[in-house]
Every structure is written in C-alpha cells, then in structure tokens.
PDB file of C-alpha atoms in Angstrom:
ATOM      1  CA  UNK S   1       0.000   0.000   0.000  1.00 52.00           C
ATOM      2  CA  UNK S   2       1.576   3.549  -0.298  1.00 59.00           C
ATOM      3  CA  UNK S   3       1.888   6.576   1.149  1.00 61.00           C
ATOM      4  CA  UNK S   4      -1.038   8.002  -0.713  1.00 67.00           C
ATOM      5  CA  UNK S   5      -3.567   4.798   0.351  1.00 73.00           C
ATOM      6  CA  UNK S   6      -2.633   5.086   4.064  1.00 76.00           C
ATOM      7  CA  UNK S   7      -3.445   8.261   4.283  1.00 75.00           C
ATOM      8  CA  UNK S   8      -6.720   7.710   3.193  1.00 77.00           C
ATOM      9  CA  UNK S   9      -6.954   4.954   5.294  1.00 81.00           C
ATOM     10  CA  UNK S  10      -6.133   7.163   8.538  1.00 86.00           C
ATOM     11  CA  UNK S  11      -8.392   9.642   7.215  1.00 88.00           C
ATOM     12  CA  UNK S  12     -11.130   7.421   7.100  1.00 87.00           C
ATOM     13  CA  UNK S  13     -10.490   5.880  10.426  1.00 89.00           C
ATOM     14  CA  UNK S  14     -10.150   8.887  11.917  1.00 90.00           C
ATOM     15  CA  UNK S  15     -13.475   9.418  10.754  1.00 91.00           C
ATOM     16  CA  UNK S  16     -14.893   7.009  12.158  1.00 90.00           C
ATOM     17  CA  UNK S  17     -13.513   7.726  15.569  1.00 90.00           C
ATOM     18  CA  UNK S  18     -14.618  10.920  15.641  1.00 91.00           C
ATOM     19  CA  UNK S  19     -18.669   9.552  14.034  1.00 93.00           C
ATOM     20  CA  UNK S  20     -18.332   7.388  17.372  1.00 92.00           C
ATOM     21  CA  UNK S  21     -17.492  10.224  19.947  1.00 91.00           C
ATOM     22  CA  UNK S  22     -20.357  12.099  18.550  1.00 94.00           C
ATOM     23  CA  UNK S  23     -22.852   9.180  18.542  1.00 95.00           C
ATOM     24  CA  UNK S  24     -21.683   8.173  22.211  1.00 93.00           C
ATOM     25  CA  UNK S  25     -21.781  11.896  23.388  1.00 92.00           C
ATOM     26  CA  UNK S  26     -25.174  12.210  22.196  1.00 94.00           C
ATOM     27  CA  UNK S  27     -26.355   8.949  23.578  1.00 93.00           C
ATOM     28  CA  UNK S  28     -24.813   9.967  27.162  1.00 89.00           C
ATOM     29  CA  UNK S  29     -26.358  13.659  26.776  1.00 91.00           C
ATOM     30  CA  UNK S  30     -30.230  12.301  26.089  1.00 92.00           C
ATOM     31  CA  UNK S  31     -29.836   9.366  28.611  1.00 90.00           C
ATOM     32  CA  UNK S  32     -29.263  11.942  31.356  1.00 88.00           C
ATOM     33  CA  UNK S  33     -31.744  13.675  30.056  1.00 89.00           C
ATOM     34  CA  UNK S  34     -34.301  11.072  29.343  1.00 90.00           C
ATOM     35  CA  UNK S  35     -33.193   8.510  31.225  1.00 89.00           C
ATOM     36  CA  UNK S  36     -32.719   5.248  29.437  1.00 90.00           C
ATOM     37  CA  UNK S  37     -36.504   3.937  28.767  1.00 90.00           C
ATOM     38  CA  UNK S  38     -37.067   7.355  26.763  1.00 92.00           C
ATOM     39  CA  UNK S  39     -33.949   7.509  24.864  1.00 93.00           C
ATOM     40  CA  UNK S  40     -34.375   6.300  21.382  1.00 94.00           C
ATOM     41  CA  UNK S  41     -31.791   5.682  18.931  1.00 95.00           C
ATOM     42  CA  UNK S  42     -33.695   7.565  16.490  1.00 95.00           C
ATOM     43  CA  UNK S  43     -33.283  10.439  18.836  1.00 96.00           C
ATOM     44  CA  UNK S  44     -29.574   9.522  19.145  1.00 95.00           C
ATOM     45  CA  UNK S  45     -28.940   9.781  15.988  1.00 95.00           C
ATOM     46  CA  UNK S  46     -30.961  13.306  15.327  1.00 95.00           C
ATOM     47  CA  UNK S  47     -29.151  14.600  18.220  1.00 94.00           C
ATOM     48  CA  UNK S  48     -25.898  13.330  16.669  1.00 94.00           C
ATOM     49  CA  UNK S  49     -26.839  14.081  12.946  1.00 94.00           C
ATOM     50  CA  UNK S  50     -26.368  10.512  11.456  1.00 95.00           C
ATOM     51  CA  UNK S  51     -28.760   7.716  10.415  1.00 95.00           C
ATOM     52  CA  UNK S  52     -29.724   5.218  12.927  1.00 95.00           C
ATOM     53  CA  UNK S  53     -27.823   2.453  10.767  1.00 96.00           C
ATOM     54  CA  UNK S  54     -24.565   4.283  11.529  1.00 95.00           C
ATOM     55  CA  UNK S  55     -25.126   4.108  15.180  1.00 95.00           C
ATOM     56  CA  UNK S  56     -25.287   0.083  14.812  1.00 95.00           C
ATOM     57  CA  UNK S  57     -22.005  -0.016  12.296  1.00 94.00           C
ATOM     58  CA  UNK S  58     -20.264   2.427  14.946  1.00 93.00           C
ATOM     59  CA  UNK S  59     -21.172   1.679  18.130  1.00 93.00           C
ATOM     60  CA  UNK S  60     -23.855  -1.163  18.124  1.00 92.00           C
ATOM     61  CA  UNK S  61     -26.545  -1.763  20.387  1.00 91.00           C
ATOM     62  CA  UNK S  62     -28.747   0.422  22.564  1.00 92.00           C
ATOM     63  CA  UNK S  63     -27.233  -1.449  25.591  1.00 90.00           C
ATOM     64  CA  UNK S  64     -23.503  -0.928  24.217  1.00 91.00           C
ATOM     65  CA  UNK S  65     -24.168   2.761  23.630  1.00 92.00           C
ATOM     66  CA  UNK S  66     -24.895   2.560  27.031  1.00 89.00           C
ATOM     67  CA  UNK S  67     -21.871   0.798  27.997  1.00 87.00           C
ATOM     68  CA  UNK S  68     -20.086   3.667  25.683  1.00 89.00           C
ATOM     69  CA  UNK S  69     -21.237   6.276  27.821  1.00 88.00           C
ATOM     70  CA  UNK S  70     -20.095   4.597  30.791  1.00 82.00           C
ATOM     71  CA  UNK S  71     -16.364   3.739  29.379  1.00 80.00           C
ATOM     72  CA  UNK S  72     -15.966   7.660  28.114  1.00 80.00           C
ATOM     73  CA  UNK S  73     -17.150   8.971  31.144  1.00 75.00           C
ATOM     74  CA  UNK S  74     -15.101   6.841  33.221  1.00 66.00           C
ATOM     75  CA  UNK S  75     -11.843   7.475  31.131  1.00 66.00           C
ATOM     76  CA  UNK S  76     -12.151  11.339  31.470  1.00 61.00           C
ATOM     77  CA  UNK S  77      -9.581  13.289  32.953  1.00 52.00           C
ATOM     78  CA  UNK S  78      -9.805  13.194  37.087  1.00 45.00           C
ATOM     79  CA  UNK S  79     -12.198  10.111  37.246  1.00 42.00           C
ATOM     80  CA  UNK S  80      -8.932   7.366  36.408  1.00 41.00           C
ATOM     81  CA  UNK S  81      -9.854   3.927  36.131  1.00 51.00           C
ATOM     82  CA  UNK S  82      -9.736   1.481  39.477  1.00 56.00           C
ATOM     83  CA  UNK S  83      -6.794  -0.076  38.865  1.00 61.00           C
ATOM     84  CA  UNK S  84      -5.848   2.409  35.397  1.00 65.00           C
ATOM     85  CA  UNK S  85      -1.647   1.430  34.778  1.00 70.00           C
ATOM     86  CA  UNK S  86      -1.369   4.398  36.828  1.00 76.00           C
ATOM     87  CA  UNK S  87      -2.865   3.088  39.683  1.00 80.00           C
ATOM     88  CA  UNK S  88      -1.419   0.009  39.647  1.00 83.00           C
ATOM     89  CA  UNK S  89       1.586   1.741  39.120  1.00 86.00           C
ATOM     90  CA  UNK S  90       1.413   3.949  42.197  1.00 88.00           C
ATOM     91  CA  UNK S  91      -0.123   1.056  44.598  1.00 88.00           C
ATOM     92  CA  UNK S  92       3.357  -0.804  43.461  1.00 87.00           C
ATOM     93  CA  UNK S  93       5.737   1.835  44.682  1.00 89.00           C
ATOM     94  CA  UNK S  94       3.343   2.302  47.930  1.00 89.00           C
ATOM     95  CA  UNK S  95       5.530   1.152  50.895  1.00 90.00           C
ATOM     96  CA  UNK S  96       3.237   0.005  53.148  1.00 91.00           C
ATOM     97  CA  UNK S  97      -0.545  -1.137  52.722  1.00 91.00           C
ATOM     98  CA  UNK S  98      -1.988   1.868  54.623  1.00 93.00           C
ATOM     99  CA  UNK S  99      -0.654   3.746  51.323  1.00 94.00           C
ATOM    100  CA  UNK S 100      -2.031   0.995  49.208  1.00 93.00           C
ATOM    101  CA  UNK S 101      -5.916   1.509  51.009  1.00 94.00           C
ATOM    102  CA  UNK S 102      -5.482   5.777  50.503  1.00 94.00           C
ATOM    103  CA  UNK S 103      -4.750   5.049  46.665  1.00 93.00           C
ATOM    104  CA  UNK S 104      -7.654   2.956  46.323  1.00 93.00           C
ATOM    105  CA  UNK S 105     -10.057   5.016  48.162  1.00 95.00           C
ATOM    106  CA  UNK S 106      -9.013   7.817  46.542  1.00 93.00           C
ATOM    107  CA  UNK S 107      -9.335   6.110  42.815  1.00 90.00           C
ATOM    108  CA  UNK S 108     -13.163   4.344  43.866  1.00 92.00           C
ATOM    109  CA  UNK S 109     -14.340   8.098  44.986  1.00 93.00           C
ATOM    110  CA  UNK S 110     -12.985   9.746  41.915  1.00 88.00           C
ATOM    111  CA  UNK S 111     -14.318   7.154  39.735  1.00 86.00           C
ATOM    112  CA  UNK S 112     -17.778   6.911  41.495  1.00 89.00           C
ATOM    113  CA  UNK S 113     -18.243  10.898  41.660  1.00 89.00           C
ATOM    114  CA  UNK S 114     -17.453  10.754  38.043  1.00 84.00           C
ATOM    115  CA  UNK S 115     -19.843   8.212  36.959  1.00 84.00           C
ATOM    116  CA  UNK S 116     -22.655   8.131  39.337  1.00 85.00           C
ATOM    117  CA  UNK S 117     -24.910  10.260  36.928  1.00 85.00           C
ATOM    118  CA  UNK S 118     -24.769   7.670  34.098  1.00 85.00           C
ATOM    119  CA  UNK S 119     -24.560   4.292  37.026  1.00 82.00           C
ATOM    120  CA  UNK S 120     -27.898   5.543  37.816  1.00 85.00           C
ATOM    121  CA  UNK S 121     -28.835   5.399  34.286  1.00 88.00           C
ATOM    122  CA  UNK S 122     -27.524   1.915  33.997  1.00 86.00           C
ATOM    123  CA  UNK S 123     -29.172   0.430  37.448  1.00 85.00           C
ATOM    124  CA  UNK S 124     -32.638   1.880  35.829  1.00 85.00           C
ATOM    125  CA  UNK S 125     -31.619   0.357  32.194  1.00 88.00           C
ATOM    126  CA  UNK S 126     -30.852  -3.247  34.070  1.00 87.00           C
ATOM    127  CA  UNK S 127     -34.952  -3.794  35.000  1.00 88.00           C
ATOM    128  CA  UNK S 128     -36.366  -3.062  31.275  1.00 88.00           C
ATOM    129  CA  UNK S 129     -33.115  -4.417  29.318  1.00 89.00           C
ATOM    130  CA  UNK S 130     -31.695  -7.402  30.188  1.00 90.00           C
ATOM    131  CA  UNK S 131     -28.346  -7.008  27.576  1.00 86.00           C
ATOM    132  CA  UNK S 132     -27.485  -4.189  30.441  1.00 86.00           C
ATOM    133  CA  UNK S 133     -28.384  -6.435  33.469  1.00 86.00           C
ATOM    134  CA  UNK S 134     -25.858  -8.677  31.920  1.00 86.00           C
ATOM    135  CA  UNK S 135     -23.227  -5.981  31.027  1.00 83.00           C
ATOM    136  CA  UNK S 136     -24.001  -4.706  34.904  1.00 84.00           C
ATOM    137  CA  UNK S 137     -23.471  -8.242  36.563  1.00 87.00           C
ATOM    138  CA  UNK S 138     -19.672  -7.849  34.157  1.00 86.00           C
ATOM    139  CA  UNK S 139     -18.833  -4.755  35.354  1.00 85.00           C
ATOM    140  CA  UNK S 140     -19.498  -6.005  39.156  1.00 89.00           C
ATOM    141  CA  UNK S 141     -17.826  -8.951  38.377  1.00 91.00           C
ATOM    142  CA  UNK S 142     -14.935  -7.130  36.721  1.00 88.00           C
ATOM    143  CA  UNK S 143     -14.665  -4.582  40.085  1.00 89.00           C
ATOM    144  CA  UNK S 144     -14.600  -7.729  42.348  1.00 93.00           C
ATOM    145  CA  UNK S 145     -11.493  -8.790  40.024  1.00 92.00           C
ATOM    146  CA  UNK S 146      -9.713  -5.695  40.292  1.00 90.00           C
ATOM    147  CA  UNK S 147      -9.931  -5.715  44.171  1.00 93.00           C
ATOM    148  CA  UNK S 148      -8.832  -9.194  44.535  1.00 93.00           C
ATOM    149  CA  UNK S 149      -5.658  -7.440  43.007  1.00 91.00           C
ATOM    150  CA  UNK S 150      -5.410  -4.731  45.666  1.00 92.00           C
ATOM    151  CA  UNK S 151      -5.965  -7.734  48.124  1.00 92.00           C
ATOM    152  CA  UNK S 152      -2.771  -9.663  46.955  1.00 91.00           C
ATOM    153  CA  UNK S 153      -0.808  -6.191  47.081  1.00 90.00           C
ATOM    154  CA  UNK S 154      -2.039  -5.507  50.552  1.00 91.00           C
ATOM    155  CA  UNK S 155      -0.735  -9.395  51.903  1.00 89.00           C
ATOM    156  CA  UNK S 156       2.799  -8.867  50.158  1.00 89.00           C
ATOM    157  CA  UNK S 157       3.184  -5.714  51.635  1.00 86.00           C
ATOM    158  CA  UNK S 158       2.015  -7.949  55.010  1.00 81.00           C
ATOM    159  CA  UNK S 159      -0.869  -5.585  55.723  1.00 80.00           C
ATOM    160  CA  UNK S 160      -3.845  -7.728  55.190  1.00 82.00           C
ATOM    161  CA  UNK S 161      -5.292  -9.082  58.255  1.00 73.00           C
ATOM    162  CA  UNK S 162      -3.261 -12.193  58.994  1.00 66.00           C
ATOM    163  CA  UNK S 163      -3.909 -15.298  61.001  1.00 53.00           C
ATOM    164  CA  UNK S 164      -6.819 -17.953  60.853  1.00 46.00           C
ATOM    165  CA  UNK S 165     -10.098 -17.172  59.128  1.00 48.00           C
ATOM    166  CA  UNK S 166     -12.142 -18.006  61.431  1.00 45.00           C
ATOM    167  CA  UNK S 167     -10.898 -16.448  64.182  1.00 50.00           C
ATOM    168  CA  UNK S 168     -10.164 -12.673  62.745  1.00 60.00           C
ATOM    169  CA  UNK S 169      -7.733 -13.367  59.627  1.00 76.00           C
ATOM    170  CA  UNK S 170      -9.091 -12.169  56.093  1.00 85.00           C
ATOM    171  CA  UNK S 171      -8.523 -14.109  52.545  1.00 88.00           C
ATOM    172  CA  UNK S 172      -7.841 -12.792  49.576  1.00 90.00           C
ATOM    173  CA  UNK S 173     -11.277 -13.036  48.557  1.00 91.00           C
ATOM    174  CA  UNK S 174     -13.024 -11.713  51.727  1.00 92.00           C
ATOM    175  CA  UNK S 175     -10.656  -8.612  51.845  1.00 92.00           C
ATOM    176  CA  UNK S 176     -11.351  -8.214  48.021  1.00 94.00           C
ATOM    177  CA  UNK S 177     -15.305  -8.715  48.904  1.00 95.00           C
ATOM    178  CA  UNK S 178     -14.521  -6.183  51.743  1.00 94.00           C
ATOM    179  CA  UNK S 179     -13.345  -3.713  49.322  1.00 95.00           C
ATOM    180  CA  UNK S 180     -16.027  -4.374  46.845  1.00 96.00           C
ATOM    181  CA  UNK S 181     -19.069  -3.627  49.169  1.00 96.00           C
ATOM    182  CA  UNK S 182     -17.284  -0.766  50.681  1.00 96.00           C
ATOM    183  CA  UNK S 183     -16.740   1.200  47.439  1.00 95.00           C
ATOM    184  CA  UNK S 184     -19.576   0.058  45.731  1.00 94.00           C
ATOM    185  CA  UNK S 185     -21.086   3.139  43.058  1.00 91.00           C
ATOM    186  CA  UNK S 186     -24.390   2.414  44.902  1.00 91.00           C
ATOM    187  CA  UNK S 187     -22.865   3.245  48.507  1.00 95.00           C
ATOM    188  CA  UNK S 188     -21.283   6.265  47.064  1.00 95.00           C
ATOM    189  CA  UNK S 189     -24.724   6.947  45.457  1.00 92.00           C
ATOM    190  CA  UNK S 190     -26.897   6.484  48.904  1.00 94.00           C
ATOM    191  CA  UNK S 191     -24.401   8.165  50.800  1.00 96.00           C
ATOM    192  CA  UNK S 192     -23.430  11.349  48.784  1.00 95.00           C
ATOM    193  CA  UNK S 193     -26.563  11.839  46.307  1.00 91.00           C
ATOM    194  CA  UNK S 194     -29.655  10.684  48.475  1.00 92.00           C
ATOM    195  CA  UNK S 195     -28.240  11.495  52.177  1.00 96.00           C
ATOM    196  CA  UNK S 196     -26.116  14.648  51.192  1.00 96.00           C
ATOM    197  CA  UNK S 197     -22.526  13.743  52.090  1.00 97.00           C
ATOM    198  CA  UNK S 198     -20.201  15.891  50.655  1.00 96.00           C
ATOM    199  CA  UNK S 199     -17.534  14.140  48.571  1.00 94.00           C
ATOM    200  CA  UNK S 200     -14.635  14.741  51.049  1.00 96.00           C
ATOM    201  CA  UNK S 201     -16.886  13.361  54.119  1.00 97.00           C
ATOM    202  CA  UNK S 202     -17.183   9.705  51.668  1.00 97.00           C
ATOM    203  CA  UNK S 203     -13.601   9.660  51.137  1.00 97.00           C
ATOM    204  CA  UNK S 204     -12.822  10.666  54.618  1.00 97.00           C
ATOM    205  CA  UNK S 205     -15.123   7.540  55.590  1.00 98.00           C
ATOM    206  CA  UNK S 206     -14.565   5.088  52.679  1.00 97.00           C
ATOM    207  CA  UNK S 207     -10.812   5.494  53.999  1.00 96.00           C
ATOM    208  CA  UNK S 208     -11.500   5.163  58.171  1.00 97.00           C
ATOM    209  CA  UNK S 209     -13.660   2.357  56.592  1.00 97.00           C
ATOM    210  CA  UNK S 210     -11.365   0.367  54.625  1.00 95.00           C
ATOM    211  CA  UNK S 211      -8.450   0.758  57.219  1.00 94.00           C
ATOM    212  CA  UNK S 212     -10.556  -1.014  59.832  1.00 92.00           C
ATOM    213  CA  UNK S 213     -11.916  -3.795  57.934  1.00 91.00           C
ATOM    214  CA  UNK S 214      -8.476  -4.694  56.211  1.00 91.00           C
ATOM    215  CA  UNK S 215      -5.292  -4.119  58.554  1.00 85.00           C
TER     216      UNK S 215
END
C-alpha cells in the first residue's frame, strides 16, 4: 500500500472515531436527560446528525451505547480507572498497605463521583433491558477482580489481616469482597446523592472504613 492509500486509510479511520465520539456523546447527553426507557436511537442519531444504521455499524446496540457512555465517562480526565496502569503503578511503589488503602479510596471516589450520573442510568436500564443487566453483573464482576488485586498487594506488603479465618484473619477473597461492598457506586450513590454527604466526608469515611476492615 503507499503513502497516498494510508493516508486515506487514517483519514477514514479517523473518521470514524470521531462519528463514534459524537454518537456516544449524544447517547450519554439524552440518557441523562431522558433517562434510558425514553432515549431512542432515532433520537440519538438526530441529536448526533447521522442515520440510525450508523449508530449500529459504529457503536452497536442500545445497551452498548450505554456501555459507551459509561467507558468515556469513566476514562475522562480526574475520574482514572480502578486499577488504570497508573494506579497500579502507584499502589506498586506504595511502601506500606496503609498507602495501598489511601490510593484505592481515593481512585473508587474519583471514579464513582465521576460516573454516578450515568450508574444511575444503567441500574434503571438493568430492570427493562436485560443485555445491560448482563453488562451490569460484568462490570461487578470485573470490580470484584480488580480488588482481589489490591488484596494480593495488601498481603505482600504484610498488611492484610493475617492469622486464621475463622478467628479474625481475612482471605484474599473476603478482603477483596470487603473492598467491593465498601466502594460500591451504589454506597457512594446512597451516601453522597440521596443522604447529602459531601464528597470529602465519603472519602474521609470510605478510607477510616477500609483501614478497619483490612489491617
């Protein structure tokens, strides 16, 4: 191929990134809007000037728009993901596992201040559509994963609470189930959106919370 052919060959993708962004931004704009039940694709498409076929070559599915929204909004700037490289990154130069539990309550509240406008959309979309039920029950499953992660940091770093299970001592999979309840979008949600809480104060807490629970 030369030069000539892969530049239209960039252009073209580039293109179609850019279609995408607009489709998705659209989609996220009307579901907030809307909320998901009365968000069309028809009116996804008006409000992102293509055809509704486009949205299905592009993006796909009402569900994965959905699941669009969530991934964009998640990946903007101050709202990094759970474990992003970065993250991991910093939890692997942490010295001790009190470092490790700031990092990741730090991360979960960024990420969950972030995205609890379009979570909300997706806990409504998960009664009425089950292709988001399913793509909710990954993304739990997915968070649960990425804990048990922090858990394994946490024992090399001998911080997790050692000893027998049942009399005090924490596996990998309890601390990670710990973790998972703890900083769960719908705690934030409850705590912060329906009770008030300012932002700090769920940190503050998610923090005192995960301390006591773990070490």
């Amino acid at each position: 191929m030369d030069s000539g052919e892969n530049g239209v060959v960039r252009r073209r993708a580039a293109q179609a990134a850019s279609t995408r962004a607009e489709i998705v931004m659209a989609a996220g704009k009307l579901m907030l809007e809307r909320g998901y039940v009365g968000t069309s694709v028809s009116a996804i498409a008006g409000e992102a000037g293509v055809v509704v076929q486009t949205i299905y070559n592009s993006v796909g599915s009402k569900a994965e728009l959905l699941a669009a929204v969530l991934d964009r909004v998640a990946a903007e700037p101050g709202a990094p993901a759970l474990l992003s490289g970065a993250t991991r990154e910093r939890i692997a130069a942490a010295r001790t596992a009190t470092e490790v539990i700031r990092i990741v309550a730090r991360s979960s509240a960024l990420v969950n201040e972030r995205t609890s406008g379009i979570l909300r959309i997706v806990s409504e979309a998960a009664v009425v559509d089950p292709d988001v039920g399913e793509f909710e029950q990954k993304r739990d499953a997915a968070r649960l994963h990425g804990f048990g992660e922090v858990a394994t940091a946490l024992r090399e770093k001998r911080g997790l609470r050692a000893g027998l299970i049942y009399s005090g001592g924490l596996s990998d999979h309890e601390a990670a189930a710990a973790m998972w309840a703890l900083a769960h979008p719908h705690t934030f949600r409850t705590l912060v959106l329906s009770l008030g809480w300012s932002t700090e104060a769920y940190l503050n807490w998610l923090e005192k919370s995960l301390l006591a629970a773990l070490l």
